[in-house]
PDB file of C-alpha atoms and ligand atoms in Angstrom:
ATOM      1  CA  MET A   1       0.000   0.000   0.000  1.00 95.00           C
ATOM      2  CA  LYS A   2       1.289   3.477  -0.860  1.00 97.00           C
ATOM      3  CA  VAL A   3      -0.564   6.598   0.262  1.00 98.00           C
ATOM      4  CA  VAL A   4       0.075  10.021  -1.245  1.00 98.00           C
ATOM      5  CA  ILE A   5      -1.367  13.140   0.403  1.00 98.00           C
ATOM      6  CA  ILE A   6      -1.305  16.251  -1.777  1.00 98.00           C
ATOM      7  CA  PHE A   7      -2.268  19.485  -0.058  1.00 98.00           C
ATOM      8  CA  ASP A   8      -2.227  23.227  -0.410  1.00 98.00           C
ATOM      9  CA  SER A   9      -2.093  25.601   2.533  1.00 98.00           C
ATOM     10  CA  ILE A  10      -1.802  29.373   2.843  1.00 98.00           C
ATOM     11  CA  PHE A  11      -1.757  29.838   6.630  1.00 98.00           C
ATOM     12  CA  GLY A  12      -0.474  26.366   7.543  1.00 98.00           C
ATOM     13  CA  ASN A  13      -3.672  24.756   8.880  1.00 98.00           C
ATOM     14  CA  THR A  14      -4.297  22.355   5.991  1.00 98.00           C
ATOM     15  CA  ALA A  15      -0.592  21.475   6.070  1.00 98.00           C
ATOM     16  CA  LYS A  16      -0.974  20.514   9.752  1.00 98.00           C
ATOM     17  CA  VAL A  17      -3.995  18.359   8.914  1.00 98.00           C
ATOM     18  CA  ALA A  18      -2.125  16.640   6.059  1.00 98.00           C
ATOM     19  CA  HIS A  19       0.927  15.906   8.219  1.00 98.00           C
ATOM     20  CA  ALA A  20      -1.234  14.645  11.105  1.00 98.00           C
ATOM     21  CA  MET A  21      -2.910  12.258   8.650  1.00 98.00           C
ATOM     22  CA  ALA A  22       0.475  11.044   7.404  1.00 98.00           C
ATOM     23  CA  ASP A  23       1.751  10.540  10.962  1.00 97.00           C
ATOM     24  CA  ALA A  24      -1.371   8.603  11.908  1.00 97.00           C
ATOM     25  CA  ILE A  25      -0.829   5.968   9.226  1.00 97.00           C
ATOM     26  CA  LYS A  26       2.926   5.914   8.746  1.00 96.00           C
ATOM     27  CA  THR A  27       3.628   2.956  11.031  1.00 92.00           C
ATOM     28  CA  ASN A  28       1.786   0.604   8.703  1.00 79.00           C
ATOM     29  CA  VAL A  29       2.176   2.142   5.265  1.00 94.00           C
ATOM     30  CA  ASP A  30       4.430   4.014   2.906  1.00 97.00           C
ATOM     31  CA  VAL A  31       3.002   7.551   3.043  1.00 98.00           C
ATOM     32  CA  LYS A  32       4.115  10.942   1.736  1.00 97.00           C
ATOM     33  CA  ALA A  33       2.517  14.357   2.349  1.00 98.00           C
ATOM     34  CA  ILE A  34       3.419  16.708  -0.499  1.00 98.00           C
ATOM     35  CA  GLN A  35       2.673  20.415  -0.918  1.00 98.00           C
ATOM     36  CA  VAL A  36       0.905  20.835  -4.264  1.00 98.00           C
ATOM     37  CA  GLY A  37       3.732  22.954  -5.695  1.00 97.00           C
ATOM     38  CA  GLN A  38       6.230  20.156  -5.059  1.00 98.00           C
ATOM     39  CA  PHE A  39       4.065  17.403  -6.540  1.00 96.00           C
ATOM     40  CA  SER A  40       4.927  15.632  -9.787  1.00 94.00           C
ATOM     41  CA  ASP A  41       3.297  12.668 -11.570  1.00 92.00           C
ATOM     42  CA  GLU A  42       6.266  10.544 -10.513  1.00 93.00           C
ATOM     43  CA  ASP A  43       4.957  10.716  -6.905  1.00 95.00           C
ATOM     44  CA  LEU A  44       1.935   8.656  -7.970  1.00 95.00           C
ATOM     45  CA  LYS A  45       3.995   5.648  -9.025  1.00 94.00           C
ATOM     46  CA  ASP A  46       2.534   2.562  -7.272  1.00 95.00           C
ATOM     47  CA  CYS A  47       0.106   4.772  -5.359  1.00 96.00           C
ATOM     48  CA  THR A  48      -2.960   2.922  -3.998  1.00 97.00           C
ATOM     49  CA  HIS A  49      -4.615   5.755  -2.039  1.00 97.00           C
ATOM     50  CA  LEU A  50      -4.576   9.434  -2.888  1.00 97.00           C
ATOM     51  CA  LEU A  51      -5.766  12.036  -0.367  1.00 98.00           C
ATOM     52  CA  ILE A  52      -6.141  15.612  -1.611  1.00 98.00           C
ATOM     53  CA  GLY A  53      -6.598  18.550   0.770  1.00 98.00           C
ATOM     54  CA  SER A  54      -7.259  22.236   0.209  1.00 98.00           C
ATOM     55  CA  PRO A  55      -8.229  25.262   2.238  1.00 98.00           C
ATOM     56  CA  THR A  56     -11.636  26.583   1.173  1.00 97.00           C
ATOM     57  CA  ARG A  57     -11.045  29.915  -0.574  1.00 96.00           C
ATOM     58  CA  ALA A  58     -13.991  31.724  -2.136  1.00 93.00           C
ATOM     59  CA  PHE A  59     -16.200  28.591  -1.776  1.00 93.00           C
ATOM     60  CA  GLY A  60     -13.771  26.278  -3.578  1.00 96.00           C
ATOM     61  CA  PRO A  61     -10.246  24.850  -3.579  1.00 98.00           C
ATOM     62  CA  THR A  62      -7.157  26.974  -4.291  1.00 98.00           C
ATOM     63  CA  SER A  63      -6.207  27.520  -7.926  1.00 98.00           C
ATOM     64  CA  ALA A  64      -3.091  25.394  -7.453  1.00 98.00           C
ATOM     65  CA  ILE A  65      -5.259  22.436  -6.378  1.00 98.00           C
ATOM     66  CA  LYS A  66      -7.707  23.012  -9.251  1.00 98.00           C
ATOM     67  CA  GLN A  67      -4.848  23.098 -11.709  1.00 97.00           C
ATOM     68  CA  MET A  68      -3.310  19.939 -10.265  1.00 97.00           C
ATOM     69  CA  LEU A  69      -6.694  18.156 -10.533  1.00 97.00           C
ATOM     70  CA  ALA A  70      -7.065  19.286 -14.133  1.00 95.00           C
ATOM     71  CA  ASN A  71      -3.676  17.776 -14.977  1.00 94.00           C
ATOM     72  CA  LEU A  72      -3.892  14.486 -13.072  1.00 93.00           C
ATOM     73  CA  ASP A  73      -3.119  11.525 -15.240  1.00 87.00           C
ATOM     74  CA  ARG A  74      -6.397   9.585 -15.609  1.00 87.00           C
ATOM     75  CA  ASN A  75      -4.810   6.296 -16.624  1.00 87.00           C
ATOM     76  CA  SER A  76      -2.478   5.969 -13.676  1.00 86.00           C
ATOM     77  CA  LEU A  77      -5.356   6.604 -11.247  1.00 93.00           C
ATOM     78  CA  GLN A  78      -7.825   4.004 -12.451  1.00 90.00           C
ATOM     79  CA  ASN A  79      -7.294   1.692  -9.478  1.00 93.00           C
ATOM     80  CA  VAL A  80      -6.445   4.336  -6.931  1.00 96.00           C
ATOM     81  CA  LYS A  81      -8.901   5.231  -4.169  1.00 97.00           C
ATOM     82  CA  ILE A  82      -9.193   9.024  -4.024  1.00 97.00           C
ATOM     83  CA  SER A  83     -10.495  10.916  -0.982  1.00 98.00           C
ATOM     84  CA  VAL A  84     -10.599  14.663  -0.434  1.00 98.00           C
ATOM     85  CA  PHE A  85     -10.541  16.967   2.582  1.00 98.00           C
ATOM     86  CA  ASP A  86     -10.693  20.666   3.242  1.00 98.00           C
ATOM     87  CA  THR A  87     -10.361  23.255   5.941  1.00 98.00           C
ATOM     88  CA  ARG A  88     -12.966  25.985   6.262  1.00 96.00           C
ATOM     89  CA  MET A  89     -14.417  28.611   8.555  1.00 92.00           C
ATOM     90  CA  ALA A  90     -17.267  27.719  10.898  1.00 87.00           C
ATOM     91  CA  ILE A  91     -20.503  28.747   9.213  1.00 76.00           C
ATOM     92  CA  ASP A  92     -21.985  29.626  12.619  1.00 74.00           C
ATOM     93  CA  GLU A  93     -19.281  32.283  13.066  1.00 74.00           C
ATOM     94  CA  ILE A  94     -20.173  34.094   9.840  1.00 71.00           C
ATOM     95  CA  ASP A  95     -22.528  36.951  10.600  1.00 73.00           C
ATOM     96  CA  VAL A  96     -22.709  38.435   7.078  1.00 76.00           C
ATOM     97  CA  LYS A  97     -26.017  37.123   5.692  1.00 80.00           C
ATOM     98  CA  ILE A  98     -25.018  37.147   2.017  1.00 79.00           C
ATOM     99  CA  LEU A  99     -21.841  35.170   2.761  1.00 80.00           C
ATOM    100  CA  LYS A 100     -23.789  32.590   4.701  1.00 76.00           C
ATOM    101  CA  PHE A 101     -26.257  32.281   1.840  1.00 80.00           C
ATOM    102  CA  LEU A 102     -23.476  31.927  -0.759  1.00 82.00           C
ATOM    103  CA  GLU A 103     -21.627  29.390   1.345  1.00 80.00           C
ATOM    104  CA  LYS A 104     -24.754  27.230   1.631  1.00 79.00           C
ATOM    105  CA  ARG A 105     -25.281  27.408  -2.138  1.00 82.00           C
ATOM    106  CA  LEU A 106     -21.721  27.200  -3.422  1.00 85.00           C
ATOM    107  CA  GLY A 107     -20.202  24.953  -0.784  1.00 90.00           C
ATOM    108  CA  TYR A 108     -16.607  24.310   0.096  1.00 95.00           C
ATOM    109  CA  ALA A 109     -13.348  23.067  -1.400  1.00 97.00           C
ATOM    110  CA  SER A 110     -14.346  19.402  -0.981  1.00 97.00           C
ATOM    111  CA  ASP A 111     -17.557  19.827  -3.003  1.00 96.00           C
ATOM    112  CA  THR A 112     -15.667  21.193  -6.002  1.00 96.00           C
ATOM    113  CA  MET A 113     -12.830  18.683  -5.706  1.00 97.00           C
ATOM    114  CA  GLN A 114     -15.342  15.820  -5.566  1.00 97.00           C
ATOM    115  CA  LYS A 115     -17.138  17.125  -8.666  1.00 96.00           C
ATOM    116  CA  ILE A 116     -13.935  17.527 -10.683  1.00 96.00           C
ATOM    117  CA  ILE A 117     -12.695  14.065  -9.716  1.00 96.00           C
ATOM    118  CA  LYS A 118     -16.024  12.405 -10.530  1.00 96.00           C
ATOM    119  CA  ARG A 119     -16.217  14.150 -13.887  1.00 95.00           C
ATOM    120  CA  ARG A 120     -12.590  13.849 -14.992  1.00 93.00           C
ATOM    121  CA  LEU A 121     -11.613  10.528 -13.454  1.00 93.00           C
ATOM    122  CA  LYS A 122     -15.028   8.825 -13.525  1.00 92.00           C
ATOM    123  CA  LYS A 123     -14.868   7.889  -9.856  1.00 92.00           C
ATOM    124  CA  GLN A 124     -18.259   6.923  -8.446  1.00 88.00           C
ATOM    125  CA  SER A 125     -17.407   7.521  -4.834  1.00 91.00           C
ATOM    126  CA  VAL A 126     -15.112  10.220  -3.503  1.00 95.00           C
ATOM    127  CA  PRO A 127     -15.162  10.277   0.317  1.00 97.00           C
ATOM    128  CA  TRP A 128     -14.555  13.660   1.908  1.00 97.00           C
ATOM    129  CA  SER A 129     -14.056  15.335   5.246  1.00 98.00           C
ATOM    130  CA  SER A 130     -13.643  18.834   6.522  1.00 97.00           C
ATOM    131  CA  TYR A 131     -11.842  20.561   9.397  1.00 98.00           C
ATOM    132  CA  ILE A 132     -12.810  23.844  11.001  1.00 97.00           C
ATOM    133  CA  VAL A 133     -10.458  26.737  11.699  1.00 97.00           C
ATOM    134  CA  ASN A 134     -11.170  29.566  14.132  1.00 94.00           C
ATOM    135  CA  GLY A 135     -11.718  32.915  12.404  1.00 91.00           C
ATOM    136  CA  SER A 136     -10.575  33.133   8.815  1.00 90.00           C
ATOM    137  CA  GLU A 137      -6.916  32.131   9.276  1.00 96.00           C
ATOM    138  CA  GLY A 138      -6.987  29.566  12.062  1.00 96.00           C
ATOM    139  CA  PRO A 139      -5.722  27.994  14.206  1.00 98.00           C
ATOM    140  CA  LEU A 140      -7.632  24.747  13.870  1.00 98.00           C
ATOM    141  CA  ARG A 141     -10.384  24.139  16.386  1.00 97.00           C
ATOM    142  CA  GLU A 142      -9.530  21.821  19.226  1.00 97.00           C
ATOM    143  CA  GLY A 143      -9.958  18.167  18.347  1.00 98.00           C
ATOM    144  CA  GLU A 144      -9.744  18.662  14.565  1.00 98.00           C
ATOM    145  CA  LEU A 145      -6.308  17.044  14.200  1.00 98.00           C
ATOM    146  CA  GLN A 146      -7.534  13.981  16.074  1.00 98.00           C
ATOM    147  CA  ARG A 147     -10.554  13.802  13.768  1.00 98.00           C
ATOM    148  CA  ALA A 148      -8.229  14.059  10.763  1.00 98.00           C
ATOM    149  CA  GLU A 149      -6.055  11.217  12.060  1.00 98.00           C
ATOM    150  CA  ALA A 150      -9.058   8.944  12.530  1.00 98.00           C
ATOM    151  CA  TRP A 151     -10.401   9.773   9.076  1.00 98.00           C
ATOM    152  CA  ALA A 152      -7.056   9.012   7.408  1.00 98.00           C
ATOM    153  CA  VAL A 153      -6.959   5.616   9.105  1.00 97.00           C
ATOM    154  CA  GLU A 154     -10.507   4.930   7.826  1.00 97.00           C
ATOM    155  CA  GLN A 155      -9.551   5.813   4.239  1.00 97.00           C
ATOM    156  CA  ILE A 156      -6.958   3.077   4.021  1.00 95.00           C
ATOM    157  CA  GLN A 157      -9.087   0.275   5.490  1.00 91.00           C
TER     158      GLN A 157
HETATM  159  C1  FMN B 201      -9.446  35.206   0.984  1.00 83.14           C
HETATM  160  C2  FMN B 201     -10.071  34.107   1.811  1.00 83.14           C
HETATM  161  C3  FMN B 201     -11.216  33.469   1.343  1.00 83.14           C
HETATM  162  C4  FMN B 201     -11.821  32.481   2.120  1.00 83.14           C
HETATM  163  N1  FMN B 201     -12.962  31.892   1.664  1.00 83.14           N
HETATM  164  C5  FMN B 201     -13.606  30.991   2.458  1.00 83.14           C
HETATM  165  C6  FMN B 201     -14.844  30.398   2.033  1.00 83.14           C
HETATM  166  O1  FMN B 201     -15.380  30.669   0.965  1.00 83.14           O
HETATM  167  N2  FMN B 201     -15.433  29.496   2.864  1.00 83.14           N
HETATM  168  C7  FMN B 201     -14.881  29.147   4.070  1.00 83.14           C
HETATM  169  O2  FMN B 201     -15.475  28.343   4.782  1.00 83.14           O
HETATM  170  N3  FMN B 201     -13.692  29.663   4.476  1.00 83.14           N
HETATM  171  C8  FMN B 201     -13.048  30.573   3.713  1.00 83.14           C
HETATM  172  N4  FMN B 201     -11.872  31.117   4.125  1.00 83.14           N
HETATM  173  C9  FMN B 201     -11.210  30.610   5.331  1.00 83.14           C
HETATM  174  C10 FMN B 201     -10.188  29.552   4.877  1.00 83.14           C
HETATM  175  O3  FMN B 201     -10.880  28.379   4.587  1.00 83.14           O
HETATM  176  C11 FMN B 201      -9.077  29.342   5.923  1.00 83.14           C
HETATM  177  O4  FMN B 201      -8.208  30.451   5.836  1.00 83.14           O
HETATM  178  C12 FMN B 201      -8.333  28.064   5.624  1.00 83.14           C
HETATM  179  O5  FMN B 201      -9.103  26.952   5.967  1.00 83.14           O
HETATM  180  C13 FMN B 201      -7.036  27.998   6.371  1.00 83.14           C
HETATM  181  O6  FMN B 201      -6.296  26.954   5.788  1.00 83.14           O
HETATM  182  P1  FMN B 201      -4.741  27.151   5.494  1.00 83.14           P
HETATM  183  O7  FMN B 201      -4.130  27.600   6.813  1.00 83.14           O
HETATM  184  O8  FMN B 201      -4.260  25.806   5.125  1.00 83.14           O
HETATM  185  O9  FMN B 201      -4.559  28.182   4.434  1.00 83.14           O
HETATM  186  C14 FMN B 201     -11.262  32.112   3.380  1.00 83.14           C
HETATM  187  C15 FMN B 201     -10.105  32.760   3.839  1.00 83.14           C
HETATM  188  C16 FMN B 201      -9.510  33.757   3.082  1.00 83.14           C
HETATM  189  C17 FMN B 201      -8.289  34.450   3.619  1.00 83.14           C
END
């Protein structure tokens, strides 16, 4: 089993989530957490599980993650299980009505990543999870790293 975690992160929260996931599974599997800018197709050689994480920015993933998804090699991912995760603000902390409305309609980074992966890579099921940061830049809410660790373990069962 080889797990690759590709992530983007502006303030460091999604990076923390990605590394916590890698640490949680590293005793049993070959796992690498790679910042999206450092990722190349070569990293996917023999990959069995791919986890992709992005901060939610303007209701979707970062442009670097979108670009990476647009360029992923379909053929090498046919038998790879792909799961996605994001970080986001707590909707209950947003007191601007229009933002709350848009967020409910347009969603988060995971929604867009799921859609792109289903459409481009013809994956029927793309599990996802999401971790909350305090304010707009973090830090992560208490307990979120533990939730991320448990989720990563679940993805490789
Ligand atoms: C310019 C900007 C846009 C953002 N847009 C959203 C958004 O649409 N929805 C949301 O839940 N959080 C939004 N956030 C909060 C980010 O999701 C948060 O900064 C991110 O999860 C932190 O992850 P990072 O430390 O890995 O960059 C935004 C933050 C910034 C600075």
